Backbone as CSV, one residue per row, in Angstrom:
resi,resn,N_x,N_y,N_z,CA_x,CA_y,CA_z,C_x,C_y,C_z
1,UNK,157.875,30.885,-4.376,156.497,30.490,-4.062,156.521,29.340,-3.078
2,UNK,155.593,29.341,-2.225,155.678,28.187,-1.027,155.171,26.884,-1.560
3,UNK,155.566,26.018,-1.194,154.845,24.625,-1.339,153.218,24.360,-0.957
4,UNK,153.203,25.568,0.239,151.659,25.248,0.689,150.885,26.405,0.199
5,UNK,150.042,25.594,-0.805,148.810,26.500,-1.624,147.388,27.020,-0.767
6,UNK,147.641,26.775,0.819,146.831,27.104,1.712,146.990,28.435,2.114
7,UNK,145.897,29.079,2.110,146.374,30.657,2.912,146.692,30.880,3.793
8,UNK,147.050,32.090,4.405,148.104,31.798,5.791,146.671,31.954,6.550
9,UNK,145.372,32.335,6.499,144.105,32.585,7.530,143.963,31.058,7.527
10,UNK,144.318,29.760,6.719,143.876,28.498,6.797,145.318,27.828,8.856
11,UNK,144.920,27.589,9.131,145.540,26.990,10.570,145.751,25.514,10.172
12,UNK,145.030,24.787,9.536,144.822,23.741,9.760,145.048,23.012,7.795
13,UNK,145.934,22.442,7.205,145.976,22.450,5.607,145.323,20.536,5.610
14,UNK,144.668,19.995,6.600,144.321,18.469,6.472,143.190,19.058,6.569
15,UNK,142.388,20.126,7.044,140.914,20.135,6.959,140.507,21.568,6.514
16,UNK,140.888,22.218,6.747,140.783,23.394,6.367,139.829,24.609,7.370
17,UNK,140.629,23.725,8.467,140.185,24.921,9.840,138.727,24.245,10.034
18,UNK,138.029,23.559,8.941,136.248,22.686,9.426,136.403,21.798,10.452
19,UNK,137.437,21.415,10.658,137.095,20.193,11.968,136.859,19.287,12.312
20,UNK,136.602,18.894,11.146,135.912,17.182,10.596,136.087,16.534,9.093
21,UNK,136.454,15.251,9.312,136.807,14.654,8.335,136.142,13.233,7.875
22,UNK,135.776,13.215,6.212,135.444,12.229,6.290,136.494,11.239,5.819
23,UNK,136.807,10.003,7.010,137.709,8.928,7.200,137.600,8.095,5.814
24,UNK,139.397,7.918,5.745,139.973,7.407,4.066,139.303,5.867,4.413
25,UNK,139.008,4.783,3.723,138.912,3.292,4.460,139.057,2.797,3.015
26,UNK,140.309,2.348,2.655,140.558,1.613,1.668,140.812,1.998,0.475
27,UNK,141.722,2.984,0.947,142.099,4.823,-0.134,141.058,5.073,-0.839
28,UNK,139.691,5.054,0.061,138.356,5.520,-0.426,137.786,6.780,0.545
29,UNK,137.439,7.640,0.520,136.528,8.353,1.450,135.341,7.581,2.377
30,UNK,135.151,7.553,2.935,133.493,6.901,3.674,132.703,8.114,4.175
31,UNK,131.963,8.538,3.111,130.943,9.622,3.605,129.618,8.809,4.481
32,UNK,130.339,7.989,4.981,128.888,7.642,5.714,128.815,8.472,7.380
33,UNK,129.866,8.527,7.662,130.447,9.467,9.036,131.185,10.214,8.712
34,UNK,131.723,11.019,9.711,133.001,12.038,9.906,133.575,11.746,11.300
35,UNK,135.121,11.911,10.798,136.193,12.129,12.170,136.707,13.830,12.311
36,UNK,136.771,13.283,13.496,137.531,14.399,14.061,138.829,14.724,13.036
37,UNK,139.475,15.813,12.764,140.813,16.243,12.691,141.484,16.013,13.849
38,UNK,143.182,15.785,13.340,144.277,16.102,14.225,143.931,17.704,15.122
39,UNK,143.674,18.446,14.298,144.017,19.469,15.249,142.800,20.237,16.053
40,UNK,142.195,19.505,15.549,140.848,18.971,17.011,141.435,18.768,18.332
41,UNK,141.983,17.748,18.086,142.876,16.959,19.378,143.764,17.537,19.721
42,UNK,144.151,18.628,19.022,145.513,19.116,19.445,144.658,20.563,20.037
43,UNK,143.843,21.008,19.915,143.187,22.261,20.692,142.696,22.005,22.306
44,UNK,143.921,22.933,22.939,143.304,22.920,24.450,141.803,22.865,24.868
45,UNK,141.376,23.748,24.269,139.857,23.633,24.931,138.804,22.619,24.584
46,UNK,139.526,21.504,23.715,139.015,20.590,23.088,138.100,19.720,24.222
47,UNK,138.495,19.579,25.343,137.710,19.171,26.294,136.766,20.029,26.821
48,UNK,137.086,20.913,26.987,135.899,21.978,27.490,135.030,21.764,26.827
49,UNK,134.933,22.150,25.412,134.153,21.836,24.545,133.154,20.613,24.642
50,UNK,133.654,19.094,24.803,133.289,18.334,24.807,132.740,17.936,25.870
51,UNK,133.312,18.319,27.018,132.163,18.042,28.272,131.127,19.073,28.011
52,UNK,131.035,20.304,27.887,129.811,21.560,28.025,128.614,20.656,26.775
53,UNK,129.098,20.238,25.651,128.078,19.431,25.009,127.116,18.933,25.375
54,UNK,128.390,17.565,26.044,127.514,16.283,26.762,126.595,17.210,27.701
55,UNK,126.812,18.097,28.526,125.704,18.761,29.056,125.448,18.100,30.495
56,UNK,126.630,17.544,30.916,126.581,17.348,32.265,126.484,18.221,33.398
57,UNK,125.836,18.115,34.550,125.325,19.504,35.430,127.115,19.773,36.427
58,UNK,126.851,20.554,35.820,128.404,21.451,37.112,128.091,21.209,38.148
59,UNK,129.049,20.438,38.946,129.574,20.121,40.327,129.214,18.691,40.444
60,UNK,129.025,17.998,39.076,129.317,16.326,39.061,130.768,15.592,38.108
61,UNK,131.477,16.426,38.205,132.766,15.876,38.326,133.162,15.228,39.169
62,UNK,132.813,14.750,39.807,133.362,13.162,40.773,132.490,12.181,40.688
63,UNK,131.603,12.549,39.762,130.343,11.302,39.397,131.576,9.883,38.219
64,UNK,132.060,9.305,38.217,133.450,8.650,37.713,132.480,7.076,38.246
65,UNK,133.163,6.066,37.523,132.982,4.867,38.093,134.211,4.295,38.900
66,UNK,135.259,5.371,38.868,136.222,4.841,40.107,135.355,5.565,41.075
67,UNK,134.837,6.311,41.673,133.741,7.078,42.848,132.843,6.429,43.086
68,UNK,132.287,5.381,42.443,130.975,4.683,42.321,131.080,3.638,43.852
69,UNK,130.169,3.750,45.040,130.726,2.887,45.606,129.874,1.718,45.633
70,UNK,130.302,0.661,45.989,130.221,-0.237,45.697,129.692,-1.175,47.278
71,UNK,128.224,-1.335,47.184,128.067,-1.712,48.485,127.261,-3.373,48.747
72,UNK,126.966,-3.527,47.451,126.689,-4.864,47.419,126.653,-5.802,46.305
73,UNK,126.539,-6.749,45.735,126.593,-7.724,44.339,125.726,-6.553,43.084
74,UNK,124.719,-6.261,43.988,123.513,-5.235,42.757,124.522,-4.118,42.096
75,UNK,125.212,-3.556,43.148,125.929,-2.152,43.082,126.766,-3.392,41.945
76,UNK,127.208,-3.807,42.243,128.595,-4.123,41.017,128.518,-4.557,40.248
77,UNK,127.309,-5.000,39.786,126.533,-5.362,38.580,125.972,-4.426,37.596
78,UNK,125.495,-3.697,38.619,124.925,-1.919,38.014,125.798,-1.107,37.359
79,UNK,126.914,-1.199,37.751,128.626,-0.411,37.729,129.118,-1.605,36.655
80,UNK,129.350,-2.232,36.332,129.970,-2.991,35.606,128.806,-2.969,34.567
81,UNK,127.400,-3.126,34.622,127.264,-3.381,33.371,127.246,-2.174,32.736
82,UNK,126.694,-0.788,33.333,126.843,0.362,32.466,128.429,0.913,31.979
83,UNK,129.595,0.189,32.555,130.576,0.955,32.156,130.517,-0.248,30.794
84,UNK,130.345,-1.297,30.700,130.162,-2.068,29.532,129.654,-1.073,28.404
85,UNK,128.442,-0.977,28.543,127.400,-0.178,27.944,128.450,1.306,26.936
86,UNK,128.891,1.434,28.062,129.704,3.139,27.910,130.809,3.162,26.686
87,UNK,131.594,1.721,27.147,132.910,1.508,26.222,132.805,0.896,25.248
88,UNK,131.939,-0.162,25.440,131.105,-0.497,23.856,130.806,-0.281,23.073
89,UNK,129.600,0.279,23.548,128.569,1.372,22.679,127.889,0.348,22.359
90,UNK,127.327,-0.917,22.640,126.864,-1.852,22.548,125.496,-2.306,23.270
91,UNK,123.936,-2.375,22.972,123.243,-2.564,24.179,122.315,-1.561,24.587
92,UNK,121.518,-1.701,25.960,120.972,-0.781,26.327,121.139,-0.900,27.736
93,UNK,120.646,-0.173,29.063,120.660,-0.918,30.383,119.750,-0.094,30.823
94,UNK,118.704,-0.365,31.568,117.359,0.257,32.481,118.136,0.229,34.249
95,UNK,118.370,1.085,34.842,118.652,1.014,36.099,117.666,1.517,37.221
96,UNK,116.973,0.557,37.828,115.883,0.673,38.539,116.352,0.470,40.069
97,UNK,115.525,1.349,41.274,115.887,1.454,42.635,115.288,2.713,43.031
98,UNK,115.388,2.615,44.657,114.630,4.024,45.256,115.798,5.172,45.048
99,UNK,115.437,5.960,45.700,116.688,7.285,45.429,117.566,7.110,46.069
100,UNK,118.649,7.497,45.676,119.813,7.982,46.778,120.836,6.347,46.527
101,UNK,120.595,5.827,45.625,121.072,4.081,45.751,121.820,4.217,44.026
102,UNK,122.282,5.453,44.145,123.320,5.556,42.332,123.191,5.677,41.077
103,UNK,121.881,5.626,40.760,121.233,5.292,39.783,122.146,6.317,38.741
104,UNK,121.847,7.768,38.990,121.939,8.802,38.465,123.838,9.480,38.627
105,UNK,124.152,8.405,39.154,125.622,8.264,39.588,126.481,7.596,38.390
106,UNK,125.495,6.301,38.198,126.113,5.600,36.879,125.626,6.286,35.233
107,UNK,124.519,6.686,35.420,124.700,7.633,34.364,125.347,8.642,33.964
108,UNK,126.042,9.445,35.150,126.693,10.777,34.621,128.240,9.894,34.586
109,UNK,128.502,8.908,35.132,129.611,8.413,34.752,129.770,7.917,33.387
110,UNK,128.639,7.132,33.032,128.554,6.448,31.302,129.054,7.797,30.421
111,UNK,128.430,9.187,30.790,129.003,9.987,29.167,130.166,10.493,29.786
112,UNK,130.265,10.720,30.647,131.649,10.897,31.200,132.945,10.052,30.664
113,UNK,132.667,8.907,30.700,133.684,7.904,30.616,133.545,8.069,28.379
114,UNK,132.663,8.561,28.081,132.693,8.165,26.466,132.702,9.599,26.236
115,UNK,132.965,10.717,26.671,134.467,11.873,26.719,135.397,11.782,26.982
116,UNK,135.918,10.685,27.446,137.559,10.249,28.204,137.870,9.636,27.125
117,UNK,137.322,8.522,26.366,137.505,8.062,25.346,137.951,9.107,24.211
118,UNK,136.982,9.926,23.643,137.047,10.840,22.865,138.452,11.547,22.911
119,UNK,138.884,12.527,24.569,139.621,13.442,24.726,141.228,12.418,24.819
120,UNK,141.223,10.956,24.647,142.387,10.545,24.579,142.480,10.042,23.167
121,UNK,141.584,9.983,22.063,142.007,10.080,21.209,141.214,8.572,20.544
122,UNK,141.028,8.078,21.260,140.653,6.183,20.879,139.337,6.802,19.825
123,UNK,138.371,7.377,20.229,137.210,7.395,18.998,136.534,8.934,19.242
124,UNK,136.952,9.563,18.235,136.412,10.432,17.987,135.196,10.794,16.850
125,UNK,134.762,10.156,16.533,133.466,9.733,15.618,132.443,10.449,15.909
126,UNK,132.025,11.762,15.710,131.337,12.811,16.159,129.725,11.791,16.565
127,UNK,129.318,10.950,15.631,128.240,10.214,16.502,128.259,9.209,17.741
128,UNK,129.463,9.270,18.027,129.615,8.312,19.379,130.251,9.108,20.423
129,UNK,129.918,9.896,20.440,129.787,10.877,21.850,128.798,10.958,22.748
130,UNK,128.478,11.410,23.373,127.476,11.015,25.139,126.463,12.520,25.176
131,UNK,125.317,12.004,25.420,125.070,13.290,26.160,123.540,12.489,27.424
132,UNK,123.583,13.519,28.169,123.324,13.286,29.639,122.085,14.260,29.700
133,UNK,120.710,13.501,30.199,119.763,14.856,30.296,119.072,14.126,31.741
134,UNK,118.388,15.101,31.928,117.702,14.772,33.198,116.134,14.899,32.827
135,UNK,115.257,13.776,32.590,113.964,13.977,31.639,112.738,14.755,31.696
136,UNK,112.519,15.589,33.020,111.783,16.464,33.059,112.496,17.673,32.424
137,UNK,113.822,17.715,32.375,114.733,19.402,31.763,114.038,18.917,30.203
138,UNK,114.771,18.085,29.605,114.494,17.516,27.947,113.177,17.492,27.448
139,UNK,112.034,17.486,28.442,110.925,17.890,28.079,110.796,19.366,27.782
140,UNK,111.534,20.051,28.562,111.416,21.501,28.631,111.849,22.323,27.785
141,UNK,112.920,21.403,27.361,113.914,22.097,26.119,113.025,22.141,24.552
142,UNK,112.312,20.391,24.954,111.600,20.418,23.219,110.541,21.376,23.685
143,UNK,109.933,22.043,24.295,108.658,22.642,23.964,109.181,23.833,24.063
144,UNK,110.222,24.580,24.466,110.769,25.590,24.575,111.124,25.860,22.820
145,UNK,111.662,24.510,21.850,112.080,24.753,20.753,111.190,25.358,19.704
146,UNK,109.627,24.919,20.127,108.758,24.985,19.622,108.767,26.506,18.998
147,UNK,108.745,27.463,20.148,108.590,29.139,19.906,110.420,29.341,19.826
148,UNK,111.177,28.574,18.926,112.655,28.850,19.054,112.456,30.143,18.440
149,UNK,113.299,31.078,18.065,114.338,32.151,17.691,115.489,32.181,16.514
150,UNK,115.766,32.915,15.570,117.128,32.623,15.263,117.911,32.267,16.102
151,UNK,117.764,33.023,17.660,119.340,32.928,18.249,119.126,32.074,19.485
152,UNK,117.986,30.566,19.307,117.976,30.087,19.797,118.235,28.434,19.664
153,UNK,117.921,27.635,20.462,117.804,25.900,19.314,116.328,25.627,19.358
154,UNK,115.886,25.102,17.584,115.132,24.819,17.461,114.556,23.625,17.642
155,UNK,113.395,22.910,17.753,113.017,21.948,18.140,113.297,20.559,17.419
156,UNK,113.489,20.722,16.533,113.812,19.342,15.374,115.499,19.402,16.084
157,UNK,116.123,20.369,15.726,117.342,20.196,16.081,117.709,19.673,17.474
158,UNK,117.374,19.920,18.402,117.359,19.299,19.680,116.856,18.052,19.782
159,UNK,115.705,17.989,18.948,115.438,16.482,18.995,116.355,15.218,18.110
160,UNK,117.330,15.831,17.208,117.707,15.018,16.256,118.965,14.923,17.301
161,UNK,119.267,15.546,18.102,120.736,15.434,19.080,120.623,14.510,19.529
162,UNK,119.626,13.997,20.419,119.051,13.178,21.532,118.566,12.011,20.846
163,UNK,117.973,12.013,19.475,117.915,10.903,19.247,119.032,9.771,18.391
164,UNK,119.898,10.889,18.130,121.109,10.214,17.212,122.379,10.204,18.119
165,UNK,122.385,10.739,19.056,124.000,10.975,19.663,124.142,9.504,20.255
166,UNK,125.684,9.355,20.037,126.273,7.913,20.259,125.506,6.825,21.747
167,UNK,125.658,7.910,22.973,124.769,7.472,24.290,124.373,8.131,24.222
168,UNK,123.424,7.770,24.865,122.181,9.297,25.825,122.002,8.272,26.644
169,UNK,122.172,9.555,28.005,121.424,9.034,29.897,120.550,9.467,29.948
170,UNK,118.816,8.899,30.419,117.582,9.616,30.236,117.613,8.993,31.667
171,UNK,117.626,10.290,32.432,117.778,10.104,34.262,116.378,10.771,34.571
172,UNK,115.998,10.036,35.959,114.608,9.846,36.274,113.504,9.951,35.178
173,UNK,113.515,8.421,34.391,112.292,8.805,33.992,110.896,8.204,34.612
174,UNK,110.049,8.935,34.748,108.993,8.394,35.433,108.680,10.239,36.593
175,UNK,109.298,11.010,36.153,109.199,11.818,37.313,108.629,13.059,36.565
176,UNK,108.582,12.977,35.112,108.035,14.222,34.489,106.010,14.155,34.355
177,UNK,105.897,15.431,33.801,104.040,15.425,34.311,103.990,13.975,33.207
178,UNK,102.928,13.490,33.746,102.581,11.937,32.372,101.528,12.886,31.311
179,UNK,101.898,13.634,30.483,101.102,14.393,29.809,101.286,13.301,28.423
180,UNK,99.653,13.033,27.914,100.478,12.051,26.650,101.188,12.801,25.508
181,UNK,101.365,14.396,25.364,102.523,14.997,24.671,103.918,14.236,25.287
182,UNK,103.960,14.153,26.335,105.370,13.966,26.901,105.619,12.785,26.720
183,UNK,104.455,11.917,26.578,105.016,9.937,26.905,105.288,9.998,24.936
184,UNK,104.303,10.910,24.150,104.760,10.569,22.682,106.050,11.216,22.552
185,UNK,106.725,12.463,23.130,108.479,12.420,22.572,109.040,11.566,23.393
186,UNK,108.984,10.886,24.525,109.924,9.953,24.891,109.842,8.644,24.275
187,UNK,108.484,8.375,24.016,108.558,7.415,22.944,109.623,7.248,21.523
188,UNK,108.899,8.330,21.507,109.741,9.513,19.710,111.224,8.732,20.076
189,UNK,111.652,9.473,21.005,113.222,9.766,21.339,113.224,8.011,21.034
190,UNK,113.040,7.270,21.764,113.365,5.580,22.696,113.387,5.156,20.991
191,UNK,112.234,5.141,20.651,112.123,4.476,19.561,113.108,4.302,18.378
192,UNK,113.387,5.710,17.906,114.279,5.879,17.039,115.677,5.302,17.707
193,UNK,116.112,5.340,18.663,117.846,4.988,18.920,117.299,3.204,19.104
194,UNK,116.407,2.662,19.927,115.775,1.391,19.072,115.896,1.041,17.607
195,UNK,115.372,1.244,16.892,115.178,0.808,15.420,116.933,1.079,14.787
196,UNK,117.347,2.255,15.114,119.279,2.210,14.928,120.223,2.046,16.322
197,UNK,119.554,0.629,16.710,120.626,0.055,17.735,121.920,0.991,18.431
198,UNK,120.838,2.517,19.210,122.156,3.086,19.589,121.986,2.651,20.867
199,UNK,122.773,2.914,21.787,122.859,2.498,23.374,121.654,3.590,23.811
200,UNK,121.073,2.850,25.179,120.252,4.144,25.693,120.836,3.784,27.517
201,UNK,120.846,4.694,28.230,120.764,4.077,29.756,119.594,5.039,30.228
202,UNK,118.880,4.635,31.072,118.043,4.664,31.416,117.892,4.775,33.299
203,UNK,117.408,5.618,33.964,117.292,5.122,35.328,115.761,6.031,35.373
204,UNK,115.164,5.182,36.463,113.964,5.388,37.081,113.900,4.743,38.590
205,UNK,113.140,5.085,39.211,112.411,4.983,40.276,111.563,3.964,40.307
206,UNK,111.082,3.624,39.173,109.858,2.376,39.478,109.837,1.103,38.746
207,UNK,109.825,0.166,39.420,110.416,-1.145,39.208,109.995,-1.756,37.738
208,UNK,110.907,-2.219,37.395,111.096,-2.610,35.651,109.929,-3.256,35.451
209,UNK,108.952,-3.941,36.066,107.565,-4.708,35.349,106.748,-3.088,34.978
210,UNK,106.230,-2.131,35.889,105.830,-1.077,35.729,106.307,-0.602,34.667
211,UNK,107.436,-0.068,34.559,108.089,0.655,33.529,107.823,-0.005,32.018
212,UNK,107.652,-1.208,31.901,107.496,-2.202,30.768,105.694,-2.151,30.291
213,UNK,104.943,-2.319,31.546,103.916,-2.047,30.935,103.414,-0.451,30.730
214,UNK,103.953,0.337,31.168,103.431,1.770,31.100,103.868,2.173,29.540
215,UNK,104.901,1.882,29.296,105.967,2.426,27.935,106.243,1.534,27.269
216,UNK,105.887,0.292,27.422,106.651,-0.627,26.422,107.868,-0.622,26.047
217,UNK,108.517,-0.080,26.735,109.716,0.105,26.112,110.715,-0.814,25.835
218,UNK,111.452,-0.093,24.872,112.812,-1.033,23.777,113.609,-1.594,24.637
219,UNK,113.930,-0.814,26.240,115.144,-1.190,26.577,115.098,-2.342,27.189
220,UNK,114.181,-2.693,27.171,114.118,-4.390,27.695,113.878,-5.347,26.734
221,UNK,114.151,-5.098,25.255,113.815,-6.299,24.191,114.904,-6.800,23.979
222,UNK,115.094,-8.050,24.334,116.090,-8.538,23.959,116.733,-8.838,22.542
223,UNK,115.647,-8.465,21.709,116.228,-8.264,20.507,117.353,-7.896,20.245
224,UNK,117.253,-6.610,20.893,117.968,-5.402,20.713,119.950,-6.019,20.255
225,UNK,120.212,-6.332,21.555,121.387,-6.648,21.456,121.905,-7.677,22.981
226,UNK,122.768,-8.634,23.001,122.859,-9.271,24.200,123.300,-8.520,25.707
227,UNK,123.844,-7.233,25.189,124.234,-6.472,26.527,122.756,-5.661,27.412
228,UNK,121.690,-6.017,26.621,120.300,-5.651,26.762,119.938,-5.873,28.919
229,UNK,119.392,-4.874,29.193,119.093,-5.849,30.629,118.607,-4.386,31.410
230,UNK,118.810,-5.056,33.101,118.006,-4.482,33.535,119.161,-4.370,34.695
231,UNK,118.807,-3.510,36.078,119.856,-3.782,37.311,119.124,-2.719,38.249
232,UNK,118.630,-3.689,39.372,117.914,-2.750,40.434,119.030,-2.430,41.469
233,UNK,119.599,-1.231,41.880,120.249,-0.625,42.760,119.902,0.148,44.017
């Protein structure tokens, strides 16, 4: 008889082929999160996986903060504080400027860079992973959830992604219809990763006094946390 009471359909005898574990801390379990398994990390497509999540748009693989260029004190302030933001997980940052000046450059780099993390192994903590939307699509998705499908995603579920995942990049906001359905889920969304201090980054088009009185928004309370701020690019 073998030593291992696992069946031979089991691959994996530390998790049992599920994929996730909840982490020992003081030869105790901590069901308050889950980790990754070893053989998570050890599956090739483990990255595939993890970028198609984050939901970054194909053909921004060179969006990186080594690519980021760097053209004046603003630019390296902008770039430095969101890669802060990224490796932390600490904070929030609003990145304000006209187009074409990075905004949306340093965001696809922030979940980018907190999948690099992940795919080398430093934190795999299924809630501190990245995901990246562009805020007129994320409008589209929750009302799309509304009439979901079995074989589709439903609307709570999409919304509980976005409001719990480790980062979220909410790129151009200010550019979707101002329908007050739409300003109450971005509220929805802001609020909740507010009240549980998750990171948010943020870029828009229209200068941070605007943005503050239109939305009130969290990402400028300094409450929040000291990495809190703002950076026009």
């Amino acid at each position: 008889m073998s030593g291992n009471n696992y069946p031979p359909s089991v691959a994996c005898n530390i998790c049992d082929d599920i994929g996730w574990l909840y982490p020992v801390v003081n030869h105790k379990p901590d069901y308050s999160h889950v980790v990754e398994c070893s053989c998570r990390r050890r599956d090739p497509e483990r990255a595939f996986r993890l970028l198609k999540w984050t939901d970054l748009p194909e053909g921004t693989e060179d969006r990186t903060f080594q690519s980021y260029e760097i053209r004046s004190e603003a630019h390296k302030v902008a770039c430095q504080s969101a890669m802060k933001v990224a490796e932390e997980l600490k904070g929030s940052l609003l990145l304000t400027g006209p187009s074409g000046t990075g905004k949306s450059h340093l965001a696809l780099a922030a979940i980018r860079r907190r999948i690099e993390i992940a795919i080398e192994g430093k934190d795999t903590v299924l809630n501190k992973l990245g995901k990246y939307v562009f805020v007129p699509d994320l409008l589209d998705m929750l009302r799309a959830g509304f009439k979901a499908t079995e074989s589709t995603e439903s609307y709570d579920w999409l919304l509980r992604q976005y409001c719990n995942v480790g980062l979220l990049a909410l790129d151009d906001l200010g550019t979707e219809t101002p329908t007050p359905w739409a300003r109450e889920k971005l509220d929805q969304v802001m609020d909740h990763r507010w009240l549980r201090k998750l990171p948010t980054i943020v870029t828009t088009n229209e200068p941070p006094s605007v943005f503050r009185q239109r939305r009130q928004t969290r990402i400028l309370d300094s409450k929040l946390d000291s990495h809190n701020g703002w950076s026009t690019v």
